Structures are given as C-alpha cells and as structure tokens.
XYZ file of C-alpha atoms in Angstrom:
491
model
C 0.000 0.000 0.000
C 1.339 3.441 -0.874
C 2.392 5.411 2.150
C 4.126 8.630 3.096
C 7.564 8.073 4.548
C 8.906 10.838 6.771
C 12.472 11.406 7.887
C 12.022 13.321 11.091
C 9.538 15.963 12.069
C 11.451 18.693 10.275
C 11.725 16.799 6.996
C 8.946 16.917 4.445
C 7.262 13.652 3.576
C 8.600 11.762 0.619
C 5.989 9.983 -1.442
C 6.856 6.472 -2.538
C 4.935 3.666 -4.163
C 4.154 0.492 -2.232
C 2.158 -2.610 -3.085
C 1.873 -6.382 -2.903
C 1.825 -7.434 -6.554
C 2.763 -11.088 -7.103
C 4.390 -12.819 -10.076
C 1.079 -13.361 -11.864
C -0.071 -9.751 -11.535
C 3.235 -8.379 -12.826
C 3.352 -10.843 -15.713
C -0.196 -9.786 -16.621
C 0.937 -6.155 -16.667
C 3.962 -6.675 -18.901
C 2.508 -9.379 -21.177
C -0.562 -7.217 -21.670
C 1.860 -4.495 -22.774
C 3.083 -6.975 -25.379
C -0.624 -7.232 -26.307
C -0.882 -10.781 -27.716
C -3.837 -10.254 -30.032
C -2.521 -6.895 -31.246
C 0.754 -8.558 -32.188
C -0.802 -11.607 -33.838
C -3.555 -9.694 -35.621
C -1.828 -6.337 -36.126
C 1.957 -6.514 -36.246
C 2.065 -10.152 -37.408
C 0.521 -9.529 -40.849
C 2.806 -6.502 -41.345
C 5.837 -8.605 -40.407
C 4.783 -11.164 -42.999
C 3.964 -8.570 -45.672
C 6.925 -6.182 -45.473
C 9.244 -8.450 -43.472
C 10.434 -11.937 -44.348
C 7.130 -13.504 -45.388
C 6.627 -17.167 -44.495
C 9.717 -17.196 -42.264
C 8.430 -14.467 -39.962
C 7.247 -16.778 -37.092
C 10.816 -18.044 -36.559
C 11.981 -14.541 -35.697
C 9.920 -14.625 -32.500
C 11.900 -17.663 -31.382
C 15.178 -15.947 -32.305
C 14.146 -12.820 -30.397
C 13.119 -14.846 -27.339
C 16.528 -16.550 -27.127
C 18.374 -13.214 -27.351
C 16.124 -11.587 -24.767
C 16.373 -14.539 -22.385
C 20.155 -14.090 -22.375
C 19.622 -10.401 -21.684
C 17.128 -11.216 -18.916
C 19.739 -13.251 -17.015
C 21.849 -10.160 -16.373
C 18.782 -8.005 -15.787
C 17.539 -10.404 -13.108
C 20.965 -10.478 -11.447
C 20.849 -6.692 -11.163
C 17.407 -6.722 -9.556
C 18.825 -8.713 -6.634
C 21.673 -6.278 -5.956
C 20.136 -2.927 -6.953
C 17.013 -2.622 -4.797
C 15.520 0.310 -6.710
C 12.878 0.619 -9.424
C 13.774 2.109 -12.785
C 15.163 -0.816 -14.826
C 17.377 0.636 -17.598
C 17.491 4.041 -15.940
C 18.815 2.627 -12.684
C 20.975 -0.262 -13.883
C 22.877 1.696 -16.520
C 23.424 4.406 -13.922
C 24.896 1.902 -11.475
C 27.125 0.281 -14.085
C 28.181 3.148 -16.351
C 27.586 6.279 -14.286
C 24.864 8.827 -13.620
C 25.024 10.675 -16.984
C 24.605 7.396 -18.873
C 21.758 6.453 -16.539
C 19.970 9.715 -17.251
C 20.505 9.294 -21.009
C 18.996 5.818 -20.682
C 16.010 7.191 -18.773
C 15.160 9.609 -21.565
C 15.685 6.900 -24.184
C 13.260 4.671 -22.281
C 10.727 7.508 -22.240
C 11.178 7.782 -26.018
C 10.695 4.022 -26.420
C 7.509 3.683 -24.417
C 6.005 6.930 -25.662
C 6.490 6.058 -29.339
C 5.204 2.493 -29.000
C 2.219 3.698 -26.996
C 1.290 6.372 -29.539
C 1.858 3.836 -32.341
C -0.791 1.558 -30.847
C -3.121 4.515 -30.267
C -2.918 5.117 -34.015
C -3.721 1.494 -34.776
C -6.682 1.347 -32.381
C -8.047 4.571 -33.874
C -7.797 3.099 -37.375
C -9.404 -0.187 -36.348
C -12.282 1.572 -34.591
C -12.865 3.736 -37.650
C -13.124 0.831 -40.107
C -15.155 -1.266 -37.639
C -17.770 1.428 -37.093
C -18.019 2.104 -40.833
C -18.385 -1.621 -41.600
C -21.312 -1.733 -39.172
C -23.039 1.106 -40.994
C -22.004 3.816 -38.552
C -20.646 7.296 -39.297
C -17.193 7.730 -40.827
C -15.440 9.465 -37.904
C -11.711 10.261 -38.323
C -9.350 7.753 -36.683
C -7.680 10.375 -34.520
C -10.919 11.178 -32.683
C -11.219 7.532 -31.664
C -7.549 7.553 -30.665
C -7.979 10.640 -28.485
C -11.045 9.119 -26.815
C -8.946 6.048 -25.996
C -6.248 8.292 -24.537
C -8.816 9.858 -22.236
C -10.155 6.490 -21.027
C -6.643 5.166 -20.388
C -5.873 8.347 -18.500
C -8.817 7.760 -16.150
C -7.679 4.213 -15.314
C -4.043 5.272 -15.011
C -5.066 7.954 -12.542
C -6.506 5.323 -10.244
C -4.790 2.518 -8.294
C -2.614 0.042 -10.156
C -4.574 -2.922 -8.755
C -7.539 -1.797 -10.864
C -5.373 -1.690 -13.984
C -3.873 -5.129 -13.290
C -7.343 -6.674 -12.871
C -8.590 -5.142 -16.125
C -5.461 -6.302 -17.941
C -5.712 -9.799 -16.471
C -9.261 -10.382 -17.704
C -8.508 -9.043 -21.192
C -5.266 -10.998 -21.458
C -6.881 -14.348 -20.620
C -9.643 -13.759 -23.152
C -7.358 -12.834 -26.056
C -4.881 -15.652 -25.411
C -7.749 -18.135 -25.260
C -9.293 -17.076 -28.569
C -5.950 -17.223 -30.391
C -5.270 -20.726 -29.052
C -8.748 -21.792 -30.151
C -7.979 -20.452 -33.650
C -4.648 -22.286 -33.815
C -6.382 -25.457 -32.649
C -8.991 -25.096 -35.391
C -6.259 -24.633 -38.020
C -4.415 -27.717 -36.775
C -7.583 -29.840 -36.840
C -8.444 -28.600 -40.349
C -4.908 -28.998 -41.638
C -4.957 -25.787 -43.655
C -5.093 -25.515 -47.476
C -1.561 -26.907 -47.914
C -1.273 -29.142 -44.869
C 0.766 -28.525 -41.725
C 4.510 -28.007 -42.091
C 7.599 -26.412 -40.553
C 8.154 -24.169 -43.585
C 8.365 -20.981 -41.404
C 11.483 -22.409 -39.718
C 13.404 -23.286 -42.878
C 16.578 -21.147 -43.190
C 15.751 -20.050 -46.733
C 12.371 -18.682 -45.626
C 13.806 -17.003 -42.523
C 16.333 -15.113 -44.669
C 13.841 -14.220 -47.401
C 12.410 -10.771 -48.126
C 13.445 -8.119 -45.594
C 14.440 -10.050 -42.441
C 15.545 -6.827 -40.739
C 11.989 -5.479 -40.913
C 10.627 -8.808 -39.688
C 13.090 -8.796 -36.788
C 12.018 -5.259 -35.918
C 8.363 -6.305 -35.616
C 9.325 -9.464 -33.701
C 11.435 -7.659 -31.088
C 8.823 -4.894 -30.848
C 6.373 -7.559 -29.706
C 8.472 -8.047 -26.553
C 8.679 -4.379 -25.602
C 7.540 -4.026 -22.027
C 8.766 -7.356 -20.616
C 11.755 -5.668 -18.968
C 9.359 -3.346 -17.152
C 8.963 -6.011 -14.471
C 11.763 -4.203 -12.625
C 9.834 -0.917 -12.693
C 7.203 -2.444 -10.400
C 9.776 -3.396 -7.765
C 8.385 -1.029 -5.127
C 4.911 -2.465 -5.673
C 5.936 -6.142 -5.729
C 5.630 -8.710 -2.964
C 9.078 -10.180 -2.123
C 10.700 -8.401 -5.113
C 13.989 -10.359 -4.984
C 12.070 -13.471 -5.973
C 9.038 -12.003 -7.724
C 10.823 -9.772 -10.262
C 13.235 -12.395 -11.728
C 10.459 -14.995 -11.961
C 8.127 -12.517 -13.644
C 10.861 -11.503 -16.102
C 11.677 -15.061 -17.213
C 8.008 -15.978 -17.298
C 7.169 -13.015 -19.494
C 9.930 -13.679 -22.060
C 9.270 -17.407 -22.340
C 5.507 -16.985 -22.427
C 5.625 -14.255 -25.071
C 8.127 -16.139 -27.235
C 6.279 -19.458 -27.251
C 2.858 -17.895 -27.754
C 3.838 -15.639 -30.663
C 5.844 -18.323 -32.445
C 2.935 -20.755 -32.219
C 0.282 -18.171 -33.111
C 1.963 -16.776 -36.214
C 2.860 -20.298 -37.343
C -0.857 -21.048 -37.132
C -1.617 -17.900 -39.150
C 0.759 -19.003 -41.905
C -0.678 -22.538 -41.915
C -4.222 -21.131 -42.117
C -3.475 -19.698 -45.582
C -0.624 -21.971 -46.593
C 3.014 -20.961 -47.162
C 2.292 -20.088 -50.781
C -0.848 -18.064 -50.054
C -0.256 -16.132 -46.820
C 1.738 -13.318 -48.426
C -1.029 -12.564 -50.930
C -3.626 -12.722 -48.172
C -1.653 -10.220 -46.080
C -1.176 -7.931 -49.074
C -4.954 -7.755 -49.593
C -5.281 -5.914 -46.260
C -2.903 -6.641 -43.369
C -5.235 -4.983 -40.844
C -8.015 -7.496 -41.523
C -5.964 -10.673 -42.109
C -6.666 -11.975 -38.614
C -10.400 -11.305 -38.899
C -10.604 -13.016 -42.296
C -8.729 -16.007 -40.916
C -11.101 -16.291 -37.974
C -14.131 -15.990 -40.273
C -12.891 -19.028 -42.212
C -12.015 -21.246 -39.253
C -14.322 -20.054 -36.448
C -17.235 -18.586 -38.389
C -19.070 -15.277 -38.096
C -19.454 -15.512 -34.322
C -15.734 -16.055 -33.883
C -15.038 -13.097 -36.164
C -17.169 -10.806 -34.007
C -15.497 -12.044 -30.810
C -11.997 -11.515 -32.227
C -12.906 -8.078 -33.544
C -14.003 -7.046 -30.051
C -11.005 -8.674 -28.385
C -8.600 -7.086 -30.877
C -9.880 -3.691 -29.790
C -9.685 -4.572 -26.097
C -6.213 -6.035 -26.667
C -4.983 -2.739 -28.047
C -6.635 -0.959 -25.144
C -4.868 -3.278 -22.695
C -1.612 -2.568 -24.491
C -1.799 1.215 -24.200
C -3.061 0.969 -20.603
C -0.066 -1.142 -19.637
C 2.416 1.157 -21.390
C 0.732 4.094 -19.696
C 1.381 2.467 -16.311
C 5.026 1.829 -17.220
C 5.543 5.399 -18.420
C 3.971 6.974 -15.369
C 6.310 4.977 -13.123
C 9.354 5.903 -15.174
C 8.376 9.552 -14.857
C 7.685 9.086 -11.132
C 11.189 7.673 -10.622
C 12.790 10.435 -12.695
C 10.898 13.083 -10.738
C 12.046 11.548 -7.462
C 15.594 11.814 -8.843
C 15.169 15.551 -9.469
C 15.206 15.210 -13.278
C 11.550 16.108 -13.796
C 9.556 18.644 -11.741
C 9.009 17.445 -8.181
C 5.222 17.611 -8.578
C 5.357 14.716 -11.075
C 6.323 12.382 -8.209
C 3.040 13.046 -6.425
C 1.077 10.043 -5.139
C -2.701 10.341 -4.849
C -3.892 10.266 -1.233
C -6.895 8.026 -1.961
C -6.087 6.149 -5.181
C -2.459 5.575 -4.104
C -1.288 6.080 -7.688
C 1.267 8.385 -9.396
C -1.660 10.516 -10.549
C 0.285 13.623 -11.595
C 2.604 11.548 -13.764
C -0.481 9.907 -15.274
C -1.914 13.305 -16.213
C 1.403 14.327 -17.792
C 1.567 11.157 -19.861
C -2.064 11.494 -20.978
C -1.405 15.052 -22.164
C 1.768 13.982 -23.990
C -0.012 11.244 -25.947
C -2.889 13.579 -26.788
C -0.617 16.310 -28.134
C 1.394 13.890 -30.289
C -1.725 12.326 -31.793
C -3.155 15.756 -32.552
C 0.090 16.697 -34.313
C 0.078 13.530 -36.430
C -3.555 14.159 -37.366
C -2.702 17.692 -38.491
C 0.174 16.311 -40.581
C -2.249 13.899 -42.245
C -0.236 10.761 -41.443
C -1.721 7.347 -42.173
C -2.514 5.695 -38.813
C -1.387 2.198 -39.887
C 1.440 2.546 -42.400
C 2.946 5.680 -40.899
C 1.953 6.339 -37.273
C 1.988 2.680 -36.210
C 4.798 1.404 -38.429
C 7.185 4.357 -38.152
C 6.855 4.809 -34.404
C 7.116 1.056 -33.781
C 10.386 1.173 -35.681
C 11.748 4.019 -33.574
C 10.706 2.268 -30.372
C 12.361 -0.989 -31.425
C 15.697 0.590 -32.352
C 15.683 2.512 -29.064
C 14.827 -0.519 -26.925
C 17.447 -2.718 -28.597
C 20.128 -0.079 -28.008
C 18.991 0.306 -24.394
C 19.141 -3.413 -23.738
C 22.576 -3.709 -25.367
C 23.932 -0.898 -23.192
C 22.289 -2.446 -20.127
C 24.100 -5.724 -20.857
C 27.408 -3.840 -20.833
C 26.413 -2.070 -17.605
C 25.687 -5.422 -15.920
C 29.137 -6.761 -16.809
C 30.883 -3.573 -15.674
C 28.912 -3.398 -12.422
C 29.642 -6.942 -11.281
C 33.257 -6.818 -12.480
C 33.814 -3.746 -10.365
C 32.088 -4.710 -7.105
C 32.104 -8.545 -7.315
C 28.888 -8.818 -5.294
C 27.830 -11.737 -7.466
C 30.502 -14.205 -8.594
C 28.321 -16.380 -10.827
C 30.040 -16.055 -14.262
C 26.994 -17.179 -16.272
C 24.689 -14.601 -14.666
C 27.106 -11.666 -14.575
C 29.401 -12.067 -17.599
C 28.671 -14.882 -20.047
C 24.904 -14.491 -20.547
C 25.028 -10.651 -20.607
C 27.895 -10.786 -23.135
C 26.005 -13.197 -25.396
C 22.901 -11.049 -25.019
C 24.895 -7.973 -26.003
C 26.216 -9.658 -29.157
C 22.710 -10.751 -30.139
C 21.251 -7.312 -29.488
C 24.074 -5.492 -31.290
C 23.670 -7.681 -34.384
C 19.886 -7.180 -34.226
C 20.337 -3.405 -34.066
C 22.580 -3.393 -37.138
C 20.168 -5.569 -39.139
C 17.122 -3.511 -38.129
C 18.792 -0.201 -39.027
C 19.965 -1.592 -42.362
C 16.381 -2.469 -43.309
C 14.763 0.542 -41.616
C 14.247 2.422 -44.936
C 12.166 -0.485 -46.274
C 9.756 -0.149 -43.377
C 9.500 3.626 -43.849
C 9.141 3.346 -47.622
C 12.491 4.906 -48.533
C 13.368 2.604 -51.448
C 14.654 3.180 -54.966
C 13.018 2.101 -58.213
C 14.333 -1.446 -57.740
C 13.010 -1.675 -54.187
C 16.434 -1.385 -52.560
C 16.582 0.552 -49.265
C 17.811 4.156 -49.449
C 18.368 6.309 -46.392
C 16.080 9.234 -47.152
C 14.947 12.218 -45.105
C 12.200 10.363 -43.224
C 14.515 7.482 -42.288
C 17.236 9.804 -41.015
C 14.732 11.961 -39.119
C 13.274 8.970 -37.285
C 16.635 7.364 -36.501
C 17.979 10.731 -35.325
C 15.551 10.591 -32.389
C 17.490 7.641 -30.980
C 20.607 9.848 -30.954
C 19.166 13.210 -29.967
C 17.127 12.040 -26.985
C 19.969 10.310 -25.065
C 22.273 13.203 -25.998
C 19.815 15.489 -24.217
C 20.132 13.241 -21.166
C 23.912 13.675 -21.101
C 23.586 17.434 -21.499
C 20.975 17.610 -18.741
C 23.224 15.608 -16.399
C 26.108 18.017 -17.051
C 23.863 21.042 -16.538
C 22.401 19.698 -13.285
C 25.842 18.867 -11.939
C 27.133 22.363 -12.674
C 24.126 24.549 -11.942
C 22.159 22.546 -9.372
C 24.612 20.536 -7.269
C 21.944 19.757 -4.658
C 19.722 18.271 -7.377
C 22.695 16.335 -8.747
C 23.248 14.863 -5.284
C 19.597 13.810 -5.306
C 20.134 12.334 -8.760
C 23.112 10.437 -7.373
C 21.039 8.964 -4.565
C 18.277 7.895 -6.928
C 20.407 6.354 -9.664
C 23.502 4.991 -8.032
C 22.826 4.619 -4.363
C-alpha cells in the first residue's frame, strides 16, 4: 500500500509507491503491454507482408533466445540494486549517472512512441469497424484521443484496478488465439501442416531486418517487471520470476500463433492474403475457421487487446516519470502520489497530455494511422529498446566486475555478453532495413536512407544526448539536485 515516509519531524514527507503485486499480476501487466492479439492480428501480418514472409514466425523464437540471455543479467541486477527504474537505474549503477539519465530519456522515447503507435492502430481499427457496421465515418484520430482519455482515467486510479482489467482481457485474447490455432491444426490448412516458417531459406527471405524489428517490438515491455519493484511482494524473488516468465511466455505464444496464421493460408498463399489488407488478415482467418461468431469475438477482443496494451504502457511510463521526478530530473510535482487512489496521478496526467498532443500533431500532418503512425513509431521504439538493452548488458558486466557482489560467471558475464552480441547484431540488421519499413526505397526496391529514415533514426541519438547534457547542466548549476540524482540512480 502506498504510504508517506517521513524522515524526522522537520523533513517533508517523501511519497513512494508500495504494493503487494505477485508474479502473476506483474506478468499480466507486462505481457498485456506486449498485447498478444494486437501482435498476432496487427503486427504479425505486417511482419509477414513487409518483413520476411513465411519465415516471420521463426523470428519470435530468435528474439526470445536473445532476450532470455539479456534477462539473465537483468535479473541479477534486480537482486543487488534494490531500486525501481530498470534501464534508468541499472545503466546508472554500471556506467555512471550521466549514462543512466541518457537511458532514462531513451526509455521515455521508447515507451512513448510504441504507446502512440498503438493509439494510431486502435483509432484506425475503430474507424473501419464502425463504418463496416453502418455507422458514421469518424476520423481515426478522434477515436484515438477518446482512448487516450479512457486510459488516462484508469491510469489515474490505483494500479490494482489496472492489473485486474489487464488480467481479464489478457486471458480472453490468449484463449481465442489458441482456439484459432487449434482449429487450423484440426483442419490442416489448405496446404497441410509443415515447418516451412522455420526453414533457413524462408527465414532469410524478403526483408528479415523489418521482420526482426516487428518481432522484437512484440516483446517491448517485458523488462518493465523491474519498474514495479516497489509495488511487488518479495521483489527479490518475484521480479526475476516474472521476467523469465514473461519472455518465455511471449516467445512461445507468438511463435505458435503466427505459425498457425501461416498454416491457415498456406506458405504459398499467406503473403497474398496479407497484401490484400494486413489490418483485416486476422479477422478473415477467424471468419474461415471459427465462423461469423468467432469473427465478431476476435474483432471485439482485438480492440480490447490494443486498449490493454496502451493501458499497460501508460502504467510503465507513469512509473518511469515518477522515478525520474524523485531523482530531481523532472519537476518534483510529477512524483506526487494520490492520497486516496495511491497512484502516481500527476505523472499519469502528464503522460495522458503527452499522448494527446502527439496524436493531434500527427492528425494535423495527415499521417496514415497504420502505415505511418503505427509502423514508423514502432520502428523508432524498437531501435531505441534494442540499443537500451545492449547498453544495459554492458552495464551489468561492468557493475559486477567492479564490485564482485555476485561471482556467478553465467549470470554476470557470459549471458550478458552473449545477449549484447545478439542485441548489437539485431540493431545493425534492423537499421539496415529501416528504410524499407519507412518506404524509402529506390526504383528497384532497394533501401535508401532518405529524409524520413534519417529523421526517425535521429531521435534515438538526440534524446539520449539530451540526457547527457541535462546531467552536465544539473551537476554544474544545481549541485543539490545532482546529489539527489546520485542517490536515486547509483545509491
């Protein structure tokens, strides 16, 4: 339960978050952020269409292995750094306060862009759904802004309410996808069941860098288990278990689900089916295998899945901002905890306003909600998160090499090093194919780094650079605040 901790009668109360979330509740929060049905029905068809086609399901398995290696070092840090903040905190402990602050701003960029990306998708899906039912043709951005407002209301209240909402929605969407895969397996599909998605030639086909980007993006949020440390029951045990559970669960589920999607149309027909309309591929598949009733259920659950996704990212963002405010990086008022709801309500308001302003700007620019808002911002978020995780892996190695608090070589050196290699290679491949995702290609379809590509990738450089500059400014101009930053980031 959130409480006010005082340090003497003369010291003002410091608001901190408290709770008793268990492994299941935290896994619900972070897996809901991964949004199973949104990934399978939204990102999956795009990964097949503009990624590596039939071989796309295998990239979830590849991503899961890389992220499991990364999670080993992350979990080791949670046992020795008893503070929330994840990347923000761990990079600060391993590589210094300026790097920690740069990581904090990069994490804000990651979660903000992926959240707004999904807002764009949910707005688009609501628009076409209402029109298909004979309703008025209302612009997508109005639906998106209405969703922002509803998420803001839930985010303002206690986290237990959010976790219960996410838990119910998560169980429903996972169940319907498994039912669909079961129906495909029983039917056998138009070309029979096969392991074609896992053949090397298919994995390397098309634009594997784009496919890898969508696959890794599906895991964004799993590392946020550490952010809920202050609200977890027995965090030294709960956080590592929740982290491993989230990665394994996400990896297995997405690999199986997208394999089922490919089998539903056949390896030779799924690409054409996705090209017809990637946004409706899942619904058309369900209509074939589960009938009209199943199609209606999935349509509803796809919308609630996206809602669960943005609600979960909202909760993660508000806690990142709460931690940064407590460190003196953001205005002190952002760290406020509601007296009755026991939530970081001011941070929630700030995040709601940020999402609303960005969506309004994209609407004014006339961007397409699916092929531009969702795809472009998902790309930015993925590059940023991969870089963050790679740097975190280095920070883990440096931290344990320096203080030797944990002498297990697999947990503190070997696994983090392997994770770093996997993440670094992934980052290079994703950046190389980034223009394809944006649409910066020449007449022959080859990627060319145009203005849009450079502008989007520049965000991953500019934002952390601002963090370094802010750290230098705080240290020089506000030494008391820098001392507070020191306490928050590096003990």
